[in-house]
């Protein structure tokens, strides 16, 4: 309960004080969950996912970040389905100084708090421009176990050292810069709006 209160207090402080930078991300997918034209339910889910985007926001200072759904403007069935797949109810809190990496999730009407592990990144030499920022590639992976077996999922991040911080969307952090684009299996997260209240790092 104390940890959940901590998250709420941080969120309130973000709203009250203006000493934080923000990055808005659009979350989408262009990959269907499966290909079965005879399964009407799966077709409806794929239609919702392929035609819906959601906006999330990362609010961060030098040492802390908070990531959550920005605003769910459309309350239709497609947005609800996409919200489940894209993690609309989840909130992520990162504190570099205290080594707190937390996920707050809502399930069956109850709030749960989970400690996250720092991703084991492999830095690559590849780079590309995202807007005016030079970004570099990093990859990591995680394992998903379900009734069908064990599967390794790959994550590709594009981060920029030009923005101070070691934060990113969806609980991903720990890179020498801020993540502006992330491919998490079938989910694509792209920065669409960046508001900085501190100066960019100089290369």
PDB file of C-alpha atoms in Angstrom:
ATOM      1  CA  UNK A   1       0.000   0.000   0.000  1.00  0.00           C
ATOM      2  CA  UNK A   2       2.849   2.421   0.783  1.00  0.00           C
ATOM      3  CA  UNK A   3       4.321   1.884  -2.652  1.00  0.00           C
ATOM      4  CA  UNK A   4       0.991   2.581  -4.337  1.00  0.00           C
ATOM      5  CA  UNK A   5       0.672   5.753  -2.280  1.00  0.00           C
ATOM      6  CA  UNK A   6       4.200   6.642  -3.402  1.00  0.00           C
ATOM      7  CA  UNK A   7       3.135   6.364  -7.040  1.00  0.00           C
ATOM      8  CA  UNK A   8       0.090   8.517  -6.456  1.00  0.00           C
ATOM      9  CA  UNK A   9       2.131  11.139  -4.612  1.00  0.00           C
ATOM     10  CA  UNK A  10       4.633  11.285  -7.470  1.00  0.00           C
ATOM     11  CA  UNK A  11       1.807  11.652  -9.979  1.00  0.00           C
ATOM     12  CA  UNK A  12       0.293  14.511  -7.989  1.00  0.00           C
ATOM     13  CA  UNK A  13       3.686  16.207  -7.755  1.00  0.00           C
ATOM     14  CA  UNK A  14       4.037  15.958 -11.527  1.00  0.00           C
ATOM     15  CA  UNK A  15       0.713  17.734 -11.970  1.00  0.00           C
ATOM     16  CA  UNK A  16       1.399  20.440  -9.386  1.00  0.00           C
ATOM     17  CA  UNK A  17       4.992  21.291 -10.226  1.00  0.00           C
ATOM     18  CA  UNK A  18       6.357  22.170 -13.634  1.00  0.00           C
ATOM     19  CA  UNK A  19       9.943  21.025 -13.151  1.00  0.00           C
ATOM     20  CA  UNK A  20       9.409  17.979 -15.367  1.00  0.00           C
ATOM     21  CA  UNK A  21       9.815  17.234 -19.047  1.00  0.00           C
ATOM     22  CA  UNK A  22       7.286  15.201 -21.003  1.00  0.00           C
ATOM     23  CA  UNK A  23       7.267  12.963 -24.041  1.00  0.00           C
ATOM     24  CA  UNK A  24       4.045  11.784 -25.635  1.00  0.00           C
ATOM     25  CA  UNK A  25       4.038   8.442 -27.430  1.00  0.00           C
ATOM     26  CA  UNK A  26       1.600   6.833 -29.835  1.00  0.00           C
ATOM     27  CA  UNK A  27       1.181   3.092 -29.300  1.00  0.00           C
ATOM     28  CA  UNK A  28       0.063   0.897 -32.187  1.00  0.00           C
ATOM     29  CA  UNK A  29       0.581  -2.419 -33.927  1.00  0.00           C
ATOM     30  CA  UNK A  30       0.719  -3.484 -37.553  1.00  0.00           C
ATOM     31  CA  UNK A  31       0.902  -7.195 -36.823  1.00  0.00           C
ATOM     32  CA  UNK A  32      -2.154  -9.395 -36.365  1.00  0.00           C
ATOM     33  CA  UNK A  33      -2.370 -11.773 -33.425  1.00  0.00           C
ATOM     34  CA  UNK A  34      -3.137 -14.656 -35.749  1.00  0.00           C
ATOM     35  CA  UNK A  35      -4.504 -15.519 -39.170  1.00  0.00           C
ATOM     36  CA  UNK A  36      -7.792 -17.368 -38.939  1.00  0.00           C
ATOM     37  CA  UNK A  37     -10.560 -15.936 -41.120  1.00  0.00           C
ATOM     38  CA  UNK A  38     -13.072 -18.405 -39.646  1.00  0.00           C
ATOM     39  CA  UNK A  39     -12.562 -17.125 -36.096  1.00  0.00           C
ATOM     40  CA  UNK A  40     -14.876 -14.116 -35.860  1.00  0.00           C
ATOM     41  CA  UNK A  41     -13.705 -13.188 -32.357  1.00  0.00           C
ATOM     42  CA  UNK A  42     -10.049 -13.133 -33.411  1.00  0.00           C
ATOM     43  CA  UNK A  43     -10.956 -11.133 -36.497  1.00  0.00           C
ATOM     44  CA  UNK A  44     -12.756  -8.555 -34.346  1.00  0.00           C
ATOM     45  CA  UNK A  45      -9.757  -8.294 -32.004  1.00  0.00           C
ATOM     46  CA  UNK A  46      -7.319  -7.892 -34.903  1.00  0.00           C
ATOM     47  CA  UNK A  47      -9.530  -5.268 -36.498  1.00  0.00           C
ATOM     48  CA  UNK A  48      -9.563  -3.308 -33.245  1.00  0.00           C
ATOM     49  CA  UNK A  49      -5.803  -3.527 -32.770  1.00  0.00           C
ATOM     50  CA  UNK A  50      -4.844  -2.732 -36.352  1.00  0.00           C
ATOM     51  CA  UNK A  51      -7.123   0.308 -36.532  1.00  0.00           C
ATOM     52  CA  UNK A  52      -6.634   1.843 -33.089  1.00  0.00           C
ATOM     53  CA  UNK A  53      -3.826   3.863 -31.548  1.00  0.00           C
ATOM     54  CA  UNK A  54      -3.506   5.050 -27.959  1.00  0.00           C
ATOM     55  CA  UNK A  55      -1.486   7.941 -26.551  1.00  0.00           C
ATOM     56  CA  UNK A  56       0.738   7.583 -23.488  1.00  0.00           C
ATOM     57  CA  UNK A  57       2.926  10.107 -21.689  1.00  0.00           C
ATOM     58  CA  UNK A  58       6.318   9.864 -20.039  1.00  0.00           C
ATOM     59  CA  UNK A  59       6.879  12.561 -17.401  1.00  0.00           C
ATOM     60  CA  UNK A  60      10.436  12.764 -16.112  1.00  0.00           C
ATOM     61  CA  UNK A  61      13.000  14.769 -14.233  1.00  0.00           C
ATOM     62  CA  UNK A  62      16.703  14.039 -13.842  1.00  0.00           C
ATOM     63  CA  UNK A  63      16.199  10.988 -11.645  1.00  0.00           C
ATOM     64  CA  UNK A  64      12.517  10.003 -11.816  1.00  0.00           C
ATOM     65  CA  UNK A  65       9.991   9.072 -14.464  1.00  0.00           C
ATOM     66  CA  UNK A  66       6.307   8.200 -14.605  1.00  0.00           C
ATOM     67  CA  UNK A  67       4.631   6.575 -17.643  1.00  0.00           C
ATOM     68  CA  UNK A  68       0.894   6.149 -18.115  1.00  0.00           C
ATOM     69  CA  UNK A  69      -1.999   6.477 -20.531  1.00  0.00           C
ATOM     70  CA  UNK A  70      -2.370  10.112 -21.569  1.00  0.00           C
ATOM     71  CA  UNK A  71      -6.122  10.142 -22.130  1.00  0.00           C
ATOM     72  CA  UNK A  72      -8.657   7.672 -23.497  1.00  0.00           C
ATOM     73  CA  UNK A  73     -10.846   9.929 -25.626  1.00  0.00           C
ATOM     74  CA  UNK A  74     -12.793   7.154 -27.330  1.00  0.00           C
ATOM     75  CA  UNK A  75     -14.623   4.777 -25.007  1.00  0.00           C
ATOM     76  CA  UNK A  76     -15.752   2.463 -27.810  1.00  0.00           C
ATOM     77  CA  UNK A  77     -15.196  -1.273 -27.978  1.00  0.00           C
ATOM     78  CA  UNK A  78     -12.135  -0.965 -30.235  1.00  0.00           C
ATOM     79  CA  UNK A  79     -10.395   1.344 -27.759  1.00  0.00           C
ATOM     80  CA  UNK A  80     -11.234  -0.982 -24.884  1.00  0.00           C
ATOM     81  CA  UNK A  81      -9.756  -3.976 -26.733  1.00  0.00           C
ATOM     82  CA  UNK A  82      -6.654  -1.980 -27.695  1.00  0.00           C
ATOM     83  CA  UNK A  83      -6.368  -0.717 -24.128  1.00  0.00           C
ATOM     84  CA  UNK A  84      -6.085  -4.276 -22.823  1.00  0.00           C
ATOM     85  CA  UNK A  85      -3.454  -5.224 -25.417  1.00  0.00           C
ATOM     86  CA  UNK A  86      -1.495  -1.951 -25.094  1.00  0.00           C
ATOM     87  CA  UNK A  87      -1.565  -1.885 -21.271  1.00  0.00           C
ATOM     88  CA  UNK A  88      -3.765   1.175 -20.765  1.00  0.00           C
ATOM     89  CA  UNK A  89      -4.322   0.437 -17.067  1.00  0.00           C
ATOM     90  CA  UNK A  90      -0.622   0.064 -16.265  1.00  0.00           C
ATOM     91  CA  UNK A  91       1.551   2.787 -14.734  1.00  0.00           C
ATOM     92  CA  UNK A  92       5.344   2.668 -14.528  1.00  0.00           C
ATOM     93  CA  UNK A  93       7.529   4.481 -12.022  1.00  0.00           C
ATOM     94  CA  UNK A  94      11.326   4.631 -12.196  1.00  0.00           C
ATOM     95  CA  UNK A  95      13.698   6.197  -9.683  1.00  0.00           C
ATOM     96  CA  UNK A  96      17.357   5.945 -10.627  1.00  0.00           C
ATOM     97  CA  UNK A  97      18.624   7.220  -7.264  1.00  0.00           C
ATOM     98  CA  UNK A  98      16.717   4.689  -5.137  1.00  0.00           C
ATOM     99  CA  UNK A  99      16.757   1.842  -7.687  1.00  0.00           C
ATOM    100  CA  UNK A 100      12.968   1.610  -7.618  1.00  0.00           C
ATOM    101  CA  UNK A 101      11.522   0.245 -10.848  1.00  0.00           C
ATOM    102  CA  UNK A 102       7.822  -0.336 -10.300  1.00  0.00           C
ATOM    103  CA  UNK A 103       4.755  -1.384 -12.272  1.00  0.00           C
ATOM    104  CA  UNK A 104       1.282  -0.601 -10.968  1.00  0.00           C
ATOM    105  CA  UNK A 105      -1.347  -2.774 -12.624  1.00  0.00           C
ATOM    106  CA  UNK A 106      -5.102  -3.143 -12.254  1.00  0.00           C
ATOM    107  CA  UNK A 107      -6.477  -6.690 -12.360  1.00  0.00           C
ATOM    108  CA  UNK A 108      -9.900  -7.981 -11.310  1.00  0.00           C
ATOM    109  CA  UNK A 109     -10.618  -4.665  -9.621  1.00  0.00           C
ATOM    110  CA  UNK A 110      -7.491  -4.711  -7.453  1.00  0.00           C
ATOM    111  CA  UNK A 111      -4.252  -2.748  -7.717  1.00  0.00           C
ATOM    112  CA  UNK A 112      -1.018  -4.713  -7.799  1.00  0.00           C
ATOM    113  CA  UNK A 113       2.518  -3.397  -7.539  1.00  0.00           C
ATOM    114  CA  UNK A 114       5.376  -5.318  -9.136  1.00  0.00           C
ATOM    115  CA  UNK A 115       9.109  -4.620  -8.943  1.00  0.00           C
ATOM    116  CA  UNK A 116      10.742  -4.647 -12.366  1.00  0.00           C
ATOM    117  CA  UNK A 117      14.234  -5.768 -13.251  1.00  0.00           C
ATOM    118  CA  UNK A 118      16.571  -3.553 -15.202  1.00  0.00           C
ATOM    119  CA  UNK A 119      16.669  -4.681 -18.850  1.00  0.00           C
ATOM    120  CA  UNK A 120      19.884  -6.291 -20.047  1.00  0.00           C
ATOM    121  CA  UNK A 121      20.583  -4.116 -23.068  1.00  0.00           C
ATOM    122  CA  UNK A 122      22.975  -4.829 -25.928  1.00  0.00           C
ATOM    123  CA  UNK A 123      24.071  -1.595 -27.598  1.00  0.00           C
ATOM    124  CA  UNK A 124      24.400  -1.521 -31.378  1.00  0.00           C
ATOM    125  CA  UNK A 125      26.286   0.811 -33.708  1.00  0.00           C
ATOM    126  CA  UNK A 126      23.264   1.504 -35.904  1.00  0.00           C
ATOM    127  CA  UNK A 127      21.757   4.970 -35.719  1.00  0.00           C
ATOM    128  CA  UNK A 128      18.969   6.959 -37.321  1.00  0.00           C
ATOM    129  CA  UNK A 129      17.256  10.315 -37.037  1.00  0.00           C
ATOM    130  CA  UNK A 130      13.946  10.632 -35.213  1.00  0.00           C
ATOM    131  CA  UNK A 131      12.897  14.213 -35.774  1.00  0.00           C
ATOM    132  CA  UNK A 132      15.934  16.336 -34.964  1.00  0.00           C
ATOM    133  CA  UNK A 133      17.440  13.744 -32.608  1.00  0.00           C
ATOM    134  CA  UNK A 134      20.159  11.254 -33.462  1.00  0.00           C
ATOM    135  CA  UNK A 135      19.112   7.898 -32.021  1.00  0.00           C
ATOM    136  CA  UNK A 136      21.046   4.700 -31.470  1.00  0.00           C
ATOM    137  CA  UNK A 137      19.815   1.130 -31.478  1.00  0.00           C
ATOM    138  CA  UNK A 138      19.737  -1.175 -28.458  1.00  0.00           C
ATOM    139  CA  UNK A 139      18.162  -4.614 -28.103  1.00  0.00           C
ATOM    140  CA  UNK A 140      17.033  -6.853 -25.271  1.00  0.00           C
ATOM    141  CA  UNK A 141      14.738  -9.832 -24.904  1.00  0.00           C
ATOM    142  CA  UNK A 142      12.448 -11.523 -22.412  1.00  0.00           C
ATOM    143  CA  UNK A 143      10.709 -14.863 -22.092  1.00  0.00           C
ATOM    144  CA  UNK A 144       6.955 -15.435 -22.127  1.00  0.00           C
ATOM    145  CA  UNK A 145       5.593 -18.723 -20.818  1.00  0.00           C
ATOM    146  CA  UNK A 146       2.000 -19.759 -21.509  1.00  0.00           C
ATOM    147  CA  UNK A 147      -0.079 -22.840 -22.253  1.00  0.00           C
ATOM    148  CA  UNK A 148       1.477 -23.102 -25.706  1.00  0.00           C
ATOM    149  CA  UNK A 149       5.054 -23.147 -24.443  1.00  0.00           C
ATOM    150  CA  UNK A 150       7.961 -20.805 -23.833  1.00  0.00           C
ATOM    151  CA  UNK A 151       8.715 -17.969 -26.247  1.00  0.00           C
ATOM    152  CA  UNK A 152      11.533 -15.427 -26.458  1.00  0.00           C
ATOM    153  CA  UNK A 153      10.352 -11.923 -27.349  1.00  0.00           C
ATOM    154  CA  UNK A 154      12.717  -9.335 -28.805  1.00  0.00           C
ATOM    155  CA  UNK A 155      12.682  -5.649 -27.933  1.00  0.00           C
ATOM    156  CA  UNK A 156      14.307  -2.978 -30.094  1.00  0.00           C
ATOM    157  CA  UNK A 157      14.824   0.509 -28.680  1.00  0.00           C
ATOM    158  CA  UNK A 158      16.042   3.697 -30.317  1.00  0.00           C
ATOM    159  CA  UNK A 159      17.446   6.100 -27.730  1.00  0.00           C
ATOM    160  CA  UNK A 160      19.044   9.521 -27.928  1.00  0.00           C
ATOM    161  CA  UNK A 161      21.850  10.786 -25.679  1.00  0.00           C
ATOM    162  CA  UNK A 162      20.733  14.312 -26.648  1.00  0.00           C
ATOM    163  CA  UNK A 163      17.954  14.140 -24.052  1.00  0.00           C
ATOM    164  CA  UNK A 164      19.141  13.825 -20.465  1.00  0.00           C
ATOM    165  CA  UNK A 165      17.877  10.831 -18.544  1.00  0.00           C
ATOM    166  CA  UNK A 166      17.837   7.072 -18.791  1.00  0.00           C
ATOM    167  CA  UNK A 167      14.101   6.580 -19.235  1.00  0.00           C
ATOM    168  CA  UNK A 168      11.622   5.293 -21.761  1.00  0.00           C
ATOM    169  CA  UNK A 169       8.105   3.986 -22.279  1.00  0.00           C
ATOM    170  CA  UNK A 170       6.492   0.811 -20.967  1.00  0.00           C
ATOM    171  CA  UNK A 171       8.946   0.273 -18.115  1.00  0.00           C
ATOM    172  CA  UNK A 172      12.047   0.211 -20.313  1.00  0.00           C
ATOM    173  CA  UNK A 173      15.008   2.209 -18.998  1.00  0.00           C
ATOM    174  CA  UNK A 174      18.722   1.968 -18.309  1.00  0.00           C
ATOM    175  CA  UNK A 175      20.141   3.208 -21.617  1.00  0.00           C
ATOM    176  CA  UNK A 176      22.611   6.114 -21.998  1.00  0.00           C
ATOM    177  CA  UNK A 177      19.821   8.354 -23.218  1.00  0.00           C
ATOM    178  CA  UNK A 178      16.051   8.631 -23.568  1.00  0.00           C
ATOM    179  CA  UNK A 179      14.066   6.156 -25.681  1.00  0.00           C
ATOM    180  CA  UNK A 180      12.090   7.763 -28.513  1.00  0.00           C
ATOM    181  CA  UNK A 181      10.997   4.587 -30.303  1.00  0.00           C
ATOM    182  CA  UNK A 182      10.419   1.063 -29.056  1.00  0.00           C
ATOM    183  CA  UNK A 183       9.341  -2.157 -30.761  1.00  0.00           C
ATOM    184  CA  UNK A 184       8.147  -4.612 -28.102  1.00  0.00           C
ATOM    185  CA  UNK A 185       7.209  -7.764 -30.006  1.00  0.00           C
ATOM    186  CA  UNK A 186       4.043  -6.712 -31.884  1.00  0.00           C
ATOM    187  CA  UNK A 187       3.721  -3.313 -30.209  1.00  0.00           C
ATOM    188  CA  UNK A 188       5.288  -0.166 -31.705  1.00  0.00           C
ATOM    189  CA  UNK A 189       5.735   2.894 -29.469  1.00  0.00           C
ATOM    190  CA  UNK A 190       6.755   6.150 -31.170  1.00  0.00           C
ATOM    191  CA  UNK A 191       7.426   9.581 -29.681  1.00  0.00           C
ATOM    192  CA  UNK A 192       5.147  12.212 -31.191  1.00  0.00           C
ATOM    193  CA  UNK A 193       5.663  15.245 -28.958  1.00  0.00           C
ATOM    194  CA  UNK A 194       8.666  16.236 -26.846  1.00  0.00           C
ATOM    195  CA  UNK A 195       8.610  19.029 -24.273  1.00  0.00           C
ATOM    196  CA  UNK A 196      11.910  19.569 -22.485  1.00  0.00           C
ATOM    197  CA  UNK A 197      12.427  21.820 -19.495  1.00  0.00           C
ATOM    198  CA  UNK A 198      16.175  21.395 -19.517  1.00  0.00           C
ATOM    199  CA  UNK A 199      18.791  21.810 -22.194  1.00  0.00           C
ATOM    200  CA  UNK A 200      19.788  19.001 -24.498  1.00  0.00           C
ATOM    201  CA  UNK A 201      23.090  17.283 -23.963  1.00  0.00           C
ATOM    202  CA  UNK A 202      25.800  18.300 -26.362  1.00  0.00           C
ATOM    203  CA  UNK A 203      27.632  15.525 -28.168  1.00  0.00           C
TER     204      UNK A 203
END
